Amino acid sequence: MGSNSEENKESVSSYKLLWQSLPANFRRFIIVVFIVLLCSAALSVFYFRDAVGELKFMSQQIDKNLSGEQVNK
């Protein structure tokens, strides 16, 4: 068990060293991209139900229009 804990500490420290070795501008860019991805994921979850309802409504309208055209022919 002790060696497993030591391996985790080593991997964390290697990630820390890798992160610190990156240029500041690149680190800032990675943080901004991560925040944008989190926000877009949150918004997509929040608006998912509305989007599904809108797609169903559009599908029903298309079906009505297509069935109306077939009756007129």
CSV table of N, CA and C in Angstrom, one decimal, residues 23-68:
chain,number,residue,atom,x,y,z
A,23,PRO,N,4.9,27.7,-20.5
A,23,PRO,CA,4.9,29.2,-20.4
A,23,PRO,C,3.6,29.8,-19.8
A,24,ALA,N,3.6,30.9,-19.2
A,24,ALA,CA,2.5,31.5,-18.5
A,24,ALA,C,1.3,31.7,-19.5
A,25,ASN,N,1.6,32.2,-20.7
A,25,ASN,CA,0.5,32.4,-21.7
A,25,ASN,C,-0.2,31.2,-22.1
A,26,PHE,N,0.6,30.1,-22.2
A,26,PHE,CA,0.0,28.8,-22.5
A,26,PHE,C,-0.9,28.3,-21.4
A,27,ARG,N,-0.4,28.4,-20.2
A,27,ARG,CA,-1.2,28.0,-19.0
A,27,ARG,C,-2.5,28.8,-18.9
A,28,ARG,N,-2.4,30.1,-19.2
A,28,ARG,CA,-3.6,30.9,-19.1
A,28,ARG,C,-4.6,30.5,-20.2
A,29,PHE,N,-4.1,30.2,-21.4
A,29,PHE,CA,-4.9,29.7,-22.5
A,29,PHE,C,-5.6,28.4,-22.1
A,30,ILE,N,-4.9,27.5,-21.5
A,30,ILE,CA,-5.5,26.2,-21.1
A,30,ILE,C,-6.6,26.4,-20.0
A,31,ILE,N,-6.3,27.3,-19.1
A,31,ILE,CA,-7.4,27.6,-18.1
A,31,ILE,C,-8.6,28.2,-18.7
A,32,VAL,N,-8.4,29.1,-19.6
A,32,VAL,CA,-9.6,29.8,-20.3
A,32,VAL,C,-10.4,28.7,-21.1
A,33,VAL,N,-9.7,27.9,-21.8
A,33,VAL,CA,-10.4,26.8,-22.6
A,33,VAL,C,-11.1,25.9,-21.7
A,34,PHE,N,-10.5,25.5,-20.5
A,34,PHE,CA,-11.2,24.7,-19.6
A,34,PHE,C,-12.5,25.3,-19.0
A,35,ILE,N,-12.4,26.6,-18.7
A,35,ILE,CA,-13.6,27.3,-18.2
A,35,ILE,C,-14.7,27.4,-19.2
A,36,VAL,N,-14.3,27.7,-20.5
A,36,VAL,CA,-15.3,27.8,-21.6
A,36,VAL,C,-15.9,26.4,-21.8
A,37,LEU,N,-15.2,25.3,-21.7
A,37,LEU,CA,-15.8,24.0,-21.9
A,37,LEU,C,-16.7,23.7,-20.7
A,38,LEU,N,-16.4,24.1,-19.5
A,38,LEU,CA,-17.3,23.9,-18.4
A,38,LEU,C,-18.5,24.7,-18.5
A,39,CYS,N,-18.4,25.9,-18.9
A,39,CYS,CA,-19.6,26.8,-19.1
A,39,CYS,C,-20.5,26.2,-20.2
A,40,SER,N,-19.9,25.8,-21.3
A,40,SER,CA,-20.7,25.3,-22.4
A,40,SER,C,-21.4,24.0,-22.0
A,41,ALA,N,-20.7,23.1,-21.3
A,41,ALA,CA,-21.3,21.9,-20.8
A,41,ALA,C,-22.5,22.2,-19.9
A,42,ALA,N,-22.3,23.2,-19.0
A,42,ALA,CA,-23.4,23.5,-18.1
A,42,ALA,C,-24.6,24.1,-18.8
A,43,LEU,N,-24.3,24.9,-19.8
A,43,LEU,CA,-25.4,25.5,-20.6
A,43,LEU,C,-26.1,24.5,-21.4
A,44,SER,N,-25.4,23.5,-22.0
A,44,SER,CA,-26.0,22.5,-22.8
A,44,SER,C,-26.9,21.6,-21.9
A,45,VAL,N,-26.5,21.3,-20.7
A,45,VAL,CA,-27.3,20.6,-19.8
A,45,VAL,C,-28.6,21.4,-19.4
A,46,PHE,N,-28.4,22.7,-19.2
A,46,PHE,CA,-29.5,23.5,-18.8
A,46,PHE,C,-30.5,23.7,-19.9
A,47,TYR,N,-30.1,23.8,-21.1
A,47,TYR,CA,-31.0,24.1,-22.2
A,47,TYR,C,-31.4,22.8,-23.0
A,48,PHE,N,-31.0,21.6,-22.5
A,48,PHE,CA,-31.2,20.4,-23.2
A,48,PHE,C,-32.7,20.1,-23.4
A,49,ARG,N,-33.5,20.3,-22.4
A,49,ARG,CA,-34.9,20.1,-22.5
A,49,ARG,C,-35.6,21.0,-23.4
A,50,ASP,N,-35.2,22.3,-23.4
A,50,ASP,CA,-35.8,23.2,-24.3
A,50,ASP,C,-35.4,22.9,-25.8
A,51,ALA,N,-34.2,22.5,-26.0
A,51,ALA,CA,-33.7,22.1,-27.3
A,51,ALA,C,-34.5,20.9,-27.9
A,52,VAL,N,-34.7,19.9,-27.0
A,52,VAL,CA,-35.4,18.7,-27.5
A,52,VAL,C,-36.8,19.1,-27.8
A,53,GLY,N,-37.5,19.9,-27.0
A,53,GLY,CA,-38.8,20.3,-27.2
A,53,GLY,C,-38.9,21.1,-28.5
A,54,GLU,N,-38.0,22.0,-28.8
A,54,GLU,CA,-38.0,22.7,-30.0
A,54,GLU,C,-37.8,21.8,-31.2
A,55,LEU,N,-36.9,20.8,-31.1
A,55,LEU,CA,-36.7,19.9,-32.2
A,55,LEU,C,-38.0,19.1,-32.5
A,56,LYS,N,-38.7,18.7,-31.4
A,56,LYS,CA,-39.9,17.9,-31.6
A,56,LYS,C,-41.0,18.8,-32.3
A,57,PHE,N,-41.1,20.0,-31.9
A,57,PHE,CA,-42.0,20.9,-32.5
A,57,PHE,C,-41.7,21.1,-34.0
A,58,MET,N,-40.4,21.3,-34.3
A,58,MET,CA,-40.0,21.5,-35.7
A,58,MET,C,-40.4,20.3,-36.5
A,59,SER,N,-40.1,19.1,-35.9
A,59,SER,CA,-40.4,17.8,-36.6
A,59,SER,C,-41.9,17.7,-36.9
A,60,GLN,N,-42.7,18.0,-35.9
A,60,GLN,CA,-44.2,18.0,-36.1
A,60,GLN,C,-44.6,18.9,-37.2
A,61,GLN,N,-44.0,20.1,-37.2
A,61,GLN,CA,-44.4,21.1,-38.3
A,61,GLN,C,-44.0,20.6,-39.7
A,62,ILE,N,-42.9,20.0,-39.8
A,62,ILE,CA,-42.4,19.4,-41.0
A,62,ILE,C,-43.3,18.3,-41.5
A,63,ASP,N,-43.7,17.4,-40.5
A,63,ASP,CA,-44.6,16.3,-40.8
A,63,ASP,C,-45.9,16.8,-41.3
A,64,LYS,N,-46.5,17.9,-40.6
A,64,LYS,CA,-47.8,18.4,-41.0
A,64,LYS,C,-47.7,19.0,-42.4
A,65,ASN,N,-46.6,19.7,-42.7
A,65,ASN,CA,-46.4,20.3,-44.1
A,65,ASN,C,-46.3,19.2,-45.1
A,66,LEU,N,-45.5,18.2,-44.8
A,66,LEU,CA,-45.4,17.1,-45.8
A,66,LEU,C,-46.7,16.4,-46.1
A,67,SER,N,-47.4,16.1,-45.0
A,67,SER,CA,-48.7,15.4,-45.2
A,67,SER,C,-49.7,16.3,-45.9
A,68,GLY,N,-49.6,17.6,-45.7
A,68,GLY,CA,-50.5,18.5,-46.4
A,68,GLY,C,-50.2,18.6,-47.9
